[in-house]
Protein backbone atom coordinates (compact mmCIF):
# COMPACT_ATOMS: atom_id res chain seq x y z
CA UNK A 1 0.00 0.00 0.00
CA UNK A 2 1.31 3.42 -0.91
CA UNK A 3 0.52 6.41 1.26
CA UNK A 4 0.97 10.05 0.31
CA UNK A 5 3.87 10.29 -2.13
CA UNK A 6 7.10 12.01 -1.10
CA UNK A 7 5.90 12.96 2.39
CA UNK A 8 7.30 10.28 4.71
CA UNK A 9 9.64 11.56 7.41
CA UNK A 10 11.75 8.38 7.62
CA UNK A 11 15.51 9.03 7.60
CA UNK A 12 18.61 6.88 8.08
CA UNK A 13 22.04 7.89 9.36
CA UNK A 14 24.37 5.52 7.52
CA UNK A 15 27.24 6.44 9.85
CA UNK A 16 25.31 4.85 12.73
CA UNK A 17 23.88 1.86 10.83
CA UNK A 18 25.71 -1.37 11.71
CA UNK A 19 23.79 -3.62 9.34
CA UNK A 20 21.90 -5.55 12.02
CA UNK A 21 18.83 -5.42 9.72
CA UNK A 22 16.39 -5.32 12.63
CA UNK A 23 14.49 -2.54 10.83
CA UNK A 24 13.88 -4.92 7.92
CA UNK A 25 12.51 -7.52 10.33
CA UNK A 26 10.06 -5.21 12.12
CA UNK A 27 8.87 -2.97 9.27
CA UNK A 28 5.30 -3.96 8.34
CA UNK A 29 5.55 -2.48 4.82
CA UNK A 30 9.00 -3.49 3.49
CA UNK A 31 10.33 0.08 3.46
CA UNK A 32 13.94 -1.09 3.89
CA UNK A 33 16.29 -3.31 1.89
CA UNK A 34 19.79 -4.69 2.41
CA UNK A 35 22.53 -2.72 0.67
CA UNK A 36 25.81 -4.58 1.07
CA UNK A 37 26.44 -4.41 4.83
CA UNK A 38 24.02 -1.60 5.60
CA UNK A 39 20.37 -0.87 5.10
CA UNK A 40 18.77 1.52 2.65
CA UNK A 41 15.35 3.08 2.42
CA UNK A 42 13.94 1.22 -0.55
CA UNK A 43 10.37 2.52 -0.63
CA UNK A 44 9.69 5.54 1.57
CA UNK A 45 6.21 5.98 0.05
CA UNK A 46 5.19 2.74 1.79
CA UNK A 47 6.21 4.08 5.21
CA UNK A 48 3.23 4.56 7.52
CA UNK A 49 5.41 6.26 10.14
CA UNK A 50 4.54 3.73 12.84
CA UNK A 51 7.99 4.02 14.45
CA UNK A 52 8.66 0.27 14.81
CA UNK A 53 12.02 0.62 13.05
CA UNK A 54 13.15 3.47 15.30
CA UNK A 55 12.10 1.65 18.49
CA UNK A 56 14.03 -1.45 17.44
CA UNK A 57 17.23 0.25 16.25
CA UNK A 58 19.72 -0.06 19.10
CA UNK A 59 22.16 2.18 17.25
CA UNK A 60 19.80 5.15 16.78
CA UNK A 61 20.42 5.13 13.03
CA UNK A 62 16.78 5.78 12.14
CA UNK A 63 14.41 8.65 12.75
CA UNK A 64 10.76 9.20 11.87
CA UNK A 65 8.10 11.61 13.08
CA UNK A 66 5.99 8.82 14.52
CA UNK A 67 2.25 9.28 14.34
CA UNK A 68 2.16 12.18 11.89
CA UNK A 69 1.82 12.65 8.18
CA UNK A 70 0.93 9.67 6.03
CA UNK A 71 -0.19 7.31 8.75
CA UNK A 72 -2.59 9.82 10.27
CA UNK A 73 -3.94 10.76 6.86
CA UNK A 74 -4.56 7.15 5.87
CA UNK A 75 -6.20 6.26 9.18
CA UNK A 76 -8.48 9.28 8.92
CA UNK A 77 -9.47 8.34 5.36
CA UNK A 78 -10.29 4.81 6.50
CA UNK A 79 -12.50 6.16 9.28
CA UNK A 80 -14.16 9.01 7.39
CA UNK A 81 -13.92 7.69 3.82
CA UNK A 82 -12.47 9.55 0.88
CA UNK A 83 -8.92 10.44 -0.03
CA UNK A 84 -6.18 10.50 2.62
CA UNK A 85 -6.18 13.79 4.51
CA UNK A 86 -5.28 14.59 8.11
CA UNK A 87 -8.23 17.02 8.05
CA UNK A 88 -6.62 19.47 10.46
CA UNK A 89 -8.02 22.52 8.75
CA UNK A 90 -5.96 25.73 8.91
CA UNK A 91 -3.29 24.21 11.18
CA UNK A 92 -2.09 22.01 8.32
CA UNK A 93 -1.17 25.02 6.25
CA UNK A 94 1.53 25.96 8.72
CA UNK A 95 -0.30 28.97 10.09
CA UNK A 96 1.89 30.78 12.58
CA UNK A 97 5.04 29.10 11.25
CA UNK A 98 4.12 25.64 12.47
CA UNK A 99 2.26 22.64 11.19
CA UNK A 100 0.52 20.59 13.84
CA UNK A 101 -0.16 17.43 11.88
CA UNK A 102 0.91 16.95 8.28
Backbone as ProteinMPNN parsed JSONL, in Angstrom:
{"seq_chain_A": "XXXXXXXXXXXXXXXXXXXXXXXXXXXXXXXXXXXXXXXXXXXXXXXXXXXXXXXXXXXXXXXXXXXXXXXXXXXXXXXXXXXXXXXXXXXXXXXXXXXXXX", "coords_chain_A": {"N_chain_A": [[0.839, -1.18, 0.0], [0.601, 2.152, -0.866], [1.18, 5.358, 0.524], [0.814, 8.807, 1.039], [2.551, 10.326, -1.5], [6.046, 11.062, -1.449], [6.178, 12.23, 1.149], [6.852, 11.022, 3.537], [8.568, 10.906, 6.67], [10.739, 9.388, 7.285], [14.132, 8.686, 7.976], [17.586, 7.782, 7.56], [20.675, 7.375, 9.21], [23.538, 6.648, 7.914], [26.07, 6.493, 8.969], [25.694, 5.595, 11.533], [24.415, 3.173, 11.21], [24.729, -0.288, 11.593], [24.21, -2.503, 10.179], [22.557, -4.486, 11.25], [20.041, -5.155, 10.508], [17.583, -5.203, 11.798], [15.539, -3.374, 11.43], [14.498, -4.105, 8.971], [13.332, -6.503, 9.662], [11.245, -5.741, 11.43], [9.656, -3.877, 10.114], [6.464, -3.258, 8.881], [5.81, -2.813, 6.223], [7.808, -3.273, 4.321], [9.76, -1.218, 3.832], [12.49, -0.966, 3.926], [15.657, -2.206, 2.609], [18.36, -4.542, 2.149], [21.641, -3.349, 1.649], [24.511, -4.085, 0.628], [26.442, -4.135, 3.389], [24.869, -2.592, 4.94], [21.758, -0.862, 5.518], [19.157, 0.329, 3.395], [16.783, 2.85, 2.538], [14.256, 1.712, 0.787], [11.679, 2.056, -0.199], [10.183, 4.643, 0.52], [7.643, 5.725, 0.23], [5.935, 3.788, 1.09], [6.051, 3.859, 3.778], [4.413, 4.029, 6.845], [4.899, 5.496, 9.014], [4.961, 4.375, 11.594], [6.894, 3.897, 13.503], [8.124, 1.572, 14.389], [10.598, 0.682, 13.41], [12.409, 2.6, 14.387], [12.128, 2.28, 17.167], [13.236, -0.224, 17.454], [15.859, -0.028, 16.689], [18.879, -0.297, 17.925], [21.06, 1.284, 17.599], [20.394, 3.832, 17.038], [20.117, 4.772, 14.413], [18.019, 5.418, 12.841], [15.302, 7.669, 12.142], [12.043, 8.998, 12.55], [9.078, 10.881, 12.27], [7.001, 9.838, 14.265], [3.622, 8.883, 14.095], [2.568, 11.003, 12.659], [1.723, 12.785, 9.628], [1.623, 10.691, 6.822], [0.576, 8.258, 7.96], [-1.392, 9.148, 9.774], [-3.071, 10.489, 7.999], [-3.946, 8.397, 6.323], [-5.247, 6.705, 8.163], [-7.307, 8.417, 9.006], [-8.7, 8.667, 6.561], [-9.612, 6.085, 6.263], [-11.399, 5.905, 8.354], [-13.207, 8.066, 7.941], [-13.712, 7.915, 5.247], [-13.077, 8.548, 1.758], [-10.36, 10.419, 0.155], [-6.94, 10.235, 1.406], [-6.34, 12.41, 4.082], [-5.284, 14.533, 6.652], [-7.038, 16.241, 7.73], [-6.896, 18.582, 9.335], [-7.579, 21.167, 9.043], [-6.983, 24.708, 9.105], [-4.575, 24.521, 10.546], [-2.918, 22.746, 9.266], [-1.811, 24.103, 7.189], [0.357, 25.37, 8.11], [0.052, 27.662, 9.547], [1.085, 30.422, 11.433], [3.693, 29.663, 11.372], [4.066, 27.028, 12.052], [3.272, 23.563, 11.647], [0.787, 21.461, 12.701], [0.1, 18.83, 12.2], [0.273, 17.461, 9.499]], "CA_chain_A": [[0.0, 0.0, 0.0], [1.308, 3.423, -0.911], [0.518, 6.414, 1.258], [0.975, 10.052, 0.306], [3.874, 10.288, -2.133], [7.104, 12.015, -1.098], [5.897, 12.96, 2.386], [7.302, 10.277, 4.712], [9.639, 11.565, 7.413], [11.754, 8.38, 7.62], [15.512, 9.028, 7.604], [18.607, 6.876, 8.081], [22.036, 7.894, 9.36], [24.371, 5.518, 7.524], [27.242, 6.436, 9.854], [25.312, 4.854, 12.734], [23.883, 1.862, 10.832], [25.71, -1.365, 11.705], [23.789, -3.624, 9.345], [21.903, -5.554, 12.024], [18.829, -5.423, 9.718], [16.393, -5.323, 12.633], [14.489, -2.543, 10.833], [13.88, -4.918, 7.915], [12.509, -7.519, 10.335], [10.064, -5.209, 12.118], [8.87, -2.971, 9.27], [5.298, -3.962, 8.341], [5.553, -2.483, 4.824], [9.002, -3.487, 3.493], [10.327, 0.079, 3.459], [13.943, -1.089, 3.889], [16.286, -3.312, 1.894], [19.786, -4.69, 2.41], [22.527, -2.723, 0.668], [25.807, -4.581, 1.072], [26.436, -4.407, 4.835], [24.019, -1.596, 5.6], [20.367, -0.871, 5.097], [18.769, 1.525, 2.648], [15.346, 3.076, 2.424], [13.94, 1.222, -0.545], [10.366, 2.519, -0.632], [9.687, 5.544, 1.566], [6.213, 5.982, 0.053], [5.188, 2.741, 1.792], [6.215, 4.078, 5.214], [3.23, 4.56, 7.519], [5.41, 6.262, 10.141], [4.542, 3.731, 12.844], [7.994, 4.02, 14.447], [8.661, 0.271, 14.806], [12.022, 0.622, 13.05], [13.148, 3.467, 15.302], [12.101, 1.651, 18.489], [14.032, -1.446, 17.436], [17.227, 0.253, 16.246], [19.72, -0.062, 19.101], [22.158, 2.178, 17.252], [19.798, 5.154, 16.778], [20.425, 5.134, 13.029], [16.782, 5.785, 12.14], [14.411, 8.652, 12.745], [10.764, 9.205, 11.872], [8.103, 11.611, 13.084], [5.993, 8.816, 14.52], [2.247, 9.279, 14.338], [2.157, 12.178, 11.895], [1.822, 12.652, 8.177], [0.931, 9.673, 6.034], [-0.194, 7.31, 8.755], [-2.59, 9.823, 10.267], [-3.936, 10.763, 6.856], [-4.56, 7.147, 5.873], [-6.198, 6.257, 9.179], [-8.485, 9.282, 8.924], [-9.474, 8.342, 5.36], [-10.288, 4.809, 6.505], [-12.499, 6.164, 9.28], [-14.16, 9.014, 7.39], [-13.923, 7.687, 3.823], [-12.473, 9.552, 0.882], [-8.916, 10.44, -0.035], [-6.177, 10.505, 2.625], [-6.179, 13.787, 4.513], [-5.279, 14.587, 8.107], [-8.229, 17.02, 8.053], [-6.619, 19.474, 10.458], [-8.019, 22.518, 8.748], [-5.958, 25.725, 8.911], [-3.288, 24.213, 11.178], [-2.086, 22.006, 8.319], [-1.167, 25.018, 6.25], [1.533, 25.962, 8.717], [-0.304, 28.967, 10.087], [1.893, 30.784, 12.584], [5.035, 29.105, 11.249], [4.123, 25.639, 12.474], [2.257, 22.638, 11.187], [0.523, 20.592, 13.844], [-0.161, 17.429, 11.882], [0.909, 16.952, 8.281]], "C_chain_A": [[0.881, 1.24, 0.0], [0.496, 4.456, -0.143], [0.642, 7.693, 0.436], [2.402, 10.125, -0.224], [4.791, 11.428, -1.649], [6.838, 12.83, 0.165], [6.419, 12.264, 3.636], [8.51, 10.958, 5.348], [10.775, 10.608, 7.771], [13.131, 8.802, 7.096], [16.449, 8.001, 8.225], [19.948, 7.592, 8.124], [22.973, 6.713, 9.097], [25.65, 5.402, 8.354], [26.954, 5.605, 11.101], [24.816, 3.439, 12.436], [24.988, 0.809, 10.88], [25.348, -2.572, 10.845], [23.19, -4.771, 10.133], [20.6, -6.003, 11.352], [17.567, -5.641, 10.555], [15.231, -4.518, 12.045], [13.758, -3.312, 9.72], [12.93, -5.93, 8.535], [11.198, -6.954, 10.877], [9.178, -4.318, 11.252], [7.69, -3.721, 8.641], [5.056, -3.739, 6.847], [6.778, -2.544, 3.915], [9.591, -2.181, 2.952], [11.836, -0.039, 3.212], [14.399, -2.278, 3.053], [17.764, -3.363, 2.28], [20.575, -4.046, 1.274], [23.949, -3.003, 1.125], [25.735, -4.869, 2.561], [25.584, -3.431, 5.628], [22.6, -1.76, 5.086], [20.117, 0.373, 4.273], [17.25, 1.639, 2.695], [14.998, 2.778, 0.977], [12.64, 1.804, -1.086], [9.741, 3.41, 0.441], [8.197, 5.835, 1.438], [5.342, 4.907, 0.697], [5.257, 2.91, 3.309], [4.947, 4.689, 5.806], [3.598, 5.302, 8.808], [4.973, 5.704, 11.489], [5.625, 3.8, 13.912], [8.595, 2.707, 14.916], [10.152, 0.169, 14.532], [12.863, 1.416, 14.042], [13.235, 2.822, 16.684], [12.994, 0.427, 18.569], [15.455, -1.25, 16.942], [18.066, 0.632, 17.465], [20.803, 0.975, 18.855], [21.694, 3.59, 16.903], [20.133, 5.675, 15.385], [19.197, 5.622, 12.268], [16.027, 6.858, 12.893], [13.157, 8.748, 11.889], [9.87, 9.996, 12.818], [6.907, 10.699, 13.264], [4.625, 9.431, 14.777], [1.796, 10.532, 13.615], [2.14, 11.839, 10.418], [0.981, 11.539, 7.598], [0.049, 8.765, 6.864], [-1.491, 7.948, 9.25], [-3.576, 10.078, 9.136], [-4.658, 9.503, 6.39], [-5.583, 6.659, 6.879], [-7.467, 7.105, 9.144], [-9.331, 8.96, 7.695], [-10.205, 7.016, 5.518], [-11.518, 5.014, 7.396], [-13.6, 6.999, 8.627], [-14.524, 8.752, 5.938], [-13.256, 8.789, 3.014], [-10.969, 9.428, 0.788], [-8.195, 10.705, 1.281], [-6.006, 11.994, 2.876], [-6.19, 13.791, 6.032], [-6.423, 15.459, 8.619], [-8.04, 17.933, 9.257], [-7.057, 20.907, 10.2], [-6.853, 23.471, 8.595], [-4.598, 25.359, 9.506], [-2.37, 23.434, 10.252], [-1.32, 22.934, 7.384], [0.074, 25.674, 6.842], [1.288, 27.354, 9.266], [0.511, 29.262, 11.339], [3.282, 30.175, 12.542], [5.163, 27.661, 11.659], [3.032, 24.833, 11.8], [2.017, 21.631, 12.285], [0.263, 19.147, 13.473], [0.585, 16.967, 10.667], [2.24, 17.559, 8.151]], "O_chain_A": [[1.812, 1.343, 0.799], [-0.734, 4.426, -0.16], [0.575, 7.627, -0.791], [3.356, 9.997, 0.544], [4.368, 12.57, -1.473], [7.228, 13.994, 0.243], [6.426, 12.871, 4.706], [9.362, 11.515, 4.655], [11.69, 10.995, 8.499], [13.279, 9.214, 5.945], [16.154, 7.425, 9.272], [20.312, 8.318, 7.199], [23.171, 5.872, 9.974], [26.244, 4.326, 8.43], [27.858, 4.985, 11.661], [24.802, 2.593, 13.331], [26.051, 0.987, 10.285], [26.096, -3.548, 10.79], [23.307, -5.925, 9.72], [20.118, -7.107, 11.604], [16.589, -6.204, 10.064], [14.075, -4.927, 12.148], [12.545, -3.177, 9.557], [11.851, -6.187, 8.0], [10.158, -7.608, 10.796], [8.043, -4.036, 11.636], [7.895, -4.714, 7.943], [4.196, -4.394, 6.258], [6.784, -1.93, 2.849], [9.881, -2.063, 1.761], [12.395, 0.692, 2.395], [13.646, -3.223, 2.818], [18.344, -2.357, 2.686], [20.227, -4.178, 0.101], [24.52, -2.249, 1.913], [25.015, -5.784, 2.962], [25.588, -3.455, 6.859], [22.293, -2.676, 4.324], [20.81, 1.376, 4.445], [16.538, 0.65, 2.869], [15.396, 3.5, 0.063], [12.509, 2.023, -2.29], [8.866, 2.967, 1.184], [7.548, 6.16, 2.433], [4.133, 5.096, 0.834], [4.592, 2.18, 4.043], [4.464, 5.722, 5.341], [2.726, 5.685, 9.588], [4.654, 6.456, 12.411], [5.317, 3.765, 15.103], [9.492, 2.714, 15.759], [10.893, -0.379, 15.348], [13.913, 0.949, 14.484], [14.3, 2.818, 17.301], [13.463, 0.078, 19.652], [16.188, -2.226, 16.791], [17.971, 1.75, 17.97], [21.398, 1.49, 19.802], [22.499, 4.44, 16.521], [20.397, 6.863, 15.199], [19.32, 6.177, 11.176], [16.1, 6.949, 14.119], [13.204, 8.599, 10.667], [9.911, 9.795, 14.032], [5.93, 10.774, 12.519], [4.481, 10.367, 15.563], [0.737, 11.074, 13.931], [2.502, 10.733, 10.016], [-0.221, 11.453, 7.85], [-1.106, 8.526, 6.509], [-2.562, 7.348, 9.151], [-4.782, 9.9, 9.307], [-5.853, 9.544, 6.095], [-6.676, 6.242, 6.496], [-8.574, 6.575, 9.242], [-10.559, 8.977, 7.777], [-11.294, 6.837, 4.972], [-12.548, 4.368, 7.203], [-14.783, 6.678, 8.745], [-15.513, 9.287, 5.437], [-12.916, 9.844, 3.551], [-10.375, 8.465, 1.274], [-8.761, 11.326, 2.181], [-5.583, 12.743, 1.995], [-7.021, 13.119, 6.642], [-6.745, 15.425, 9.806], [-8.928, 18.042, 10.103], [-6.911, 21.766, 11.07], [-5.83, 23.101, 8.019], [-3.57, 25.835, 9.023], [-1.153, 23.458, 10.437], [-0.277, 22.554, 6.851], [0.762, 26.439, 6.167], [2.226, 28.135, 9.428], [0.608, 28.408, 12.221], [3.983, 30.162, 13.554], [6.263, 27.109, 11.623], [1.989, 25.371, 11.429], [2.964, 21.003, 12.759], [0.208, 18.298, 14.363], [1.479, 16.131, 10.796], [2.959, 17.273, 7.193]]}, "name": "protein", "num_of_chains": 1, "seq": "XXXXXXXXXXXXXXXXXXXXXXXXXXXXXXXXXXXXXXXXXXXXXXXXXXXXXXXXXXXXXXXXXXXXXXXXXXXXXXXXXXXXXXXXXXXXXXXXXXXXXX"}
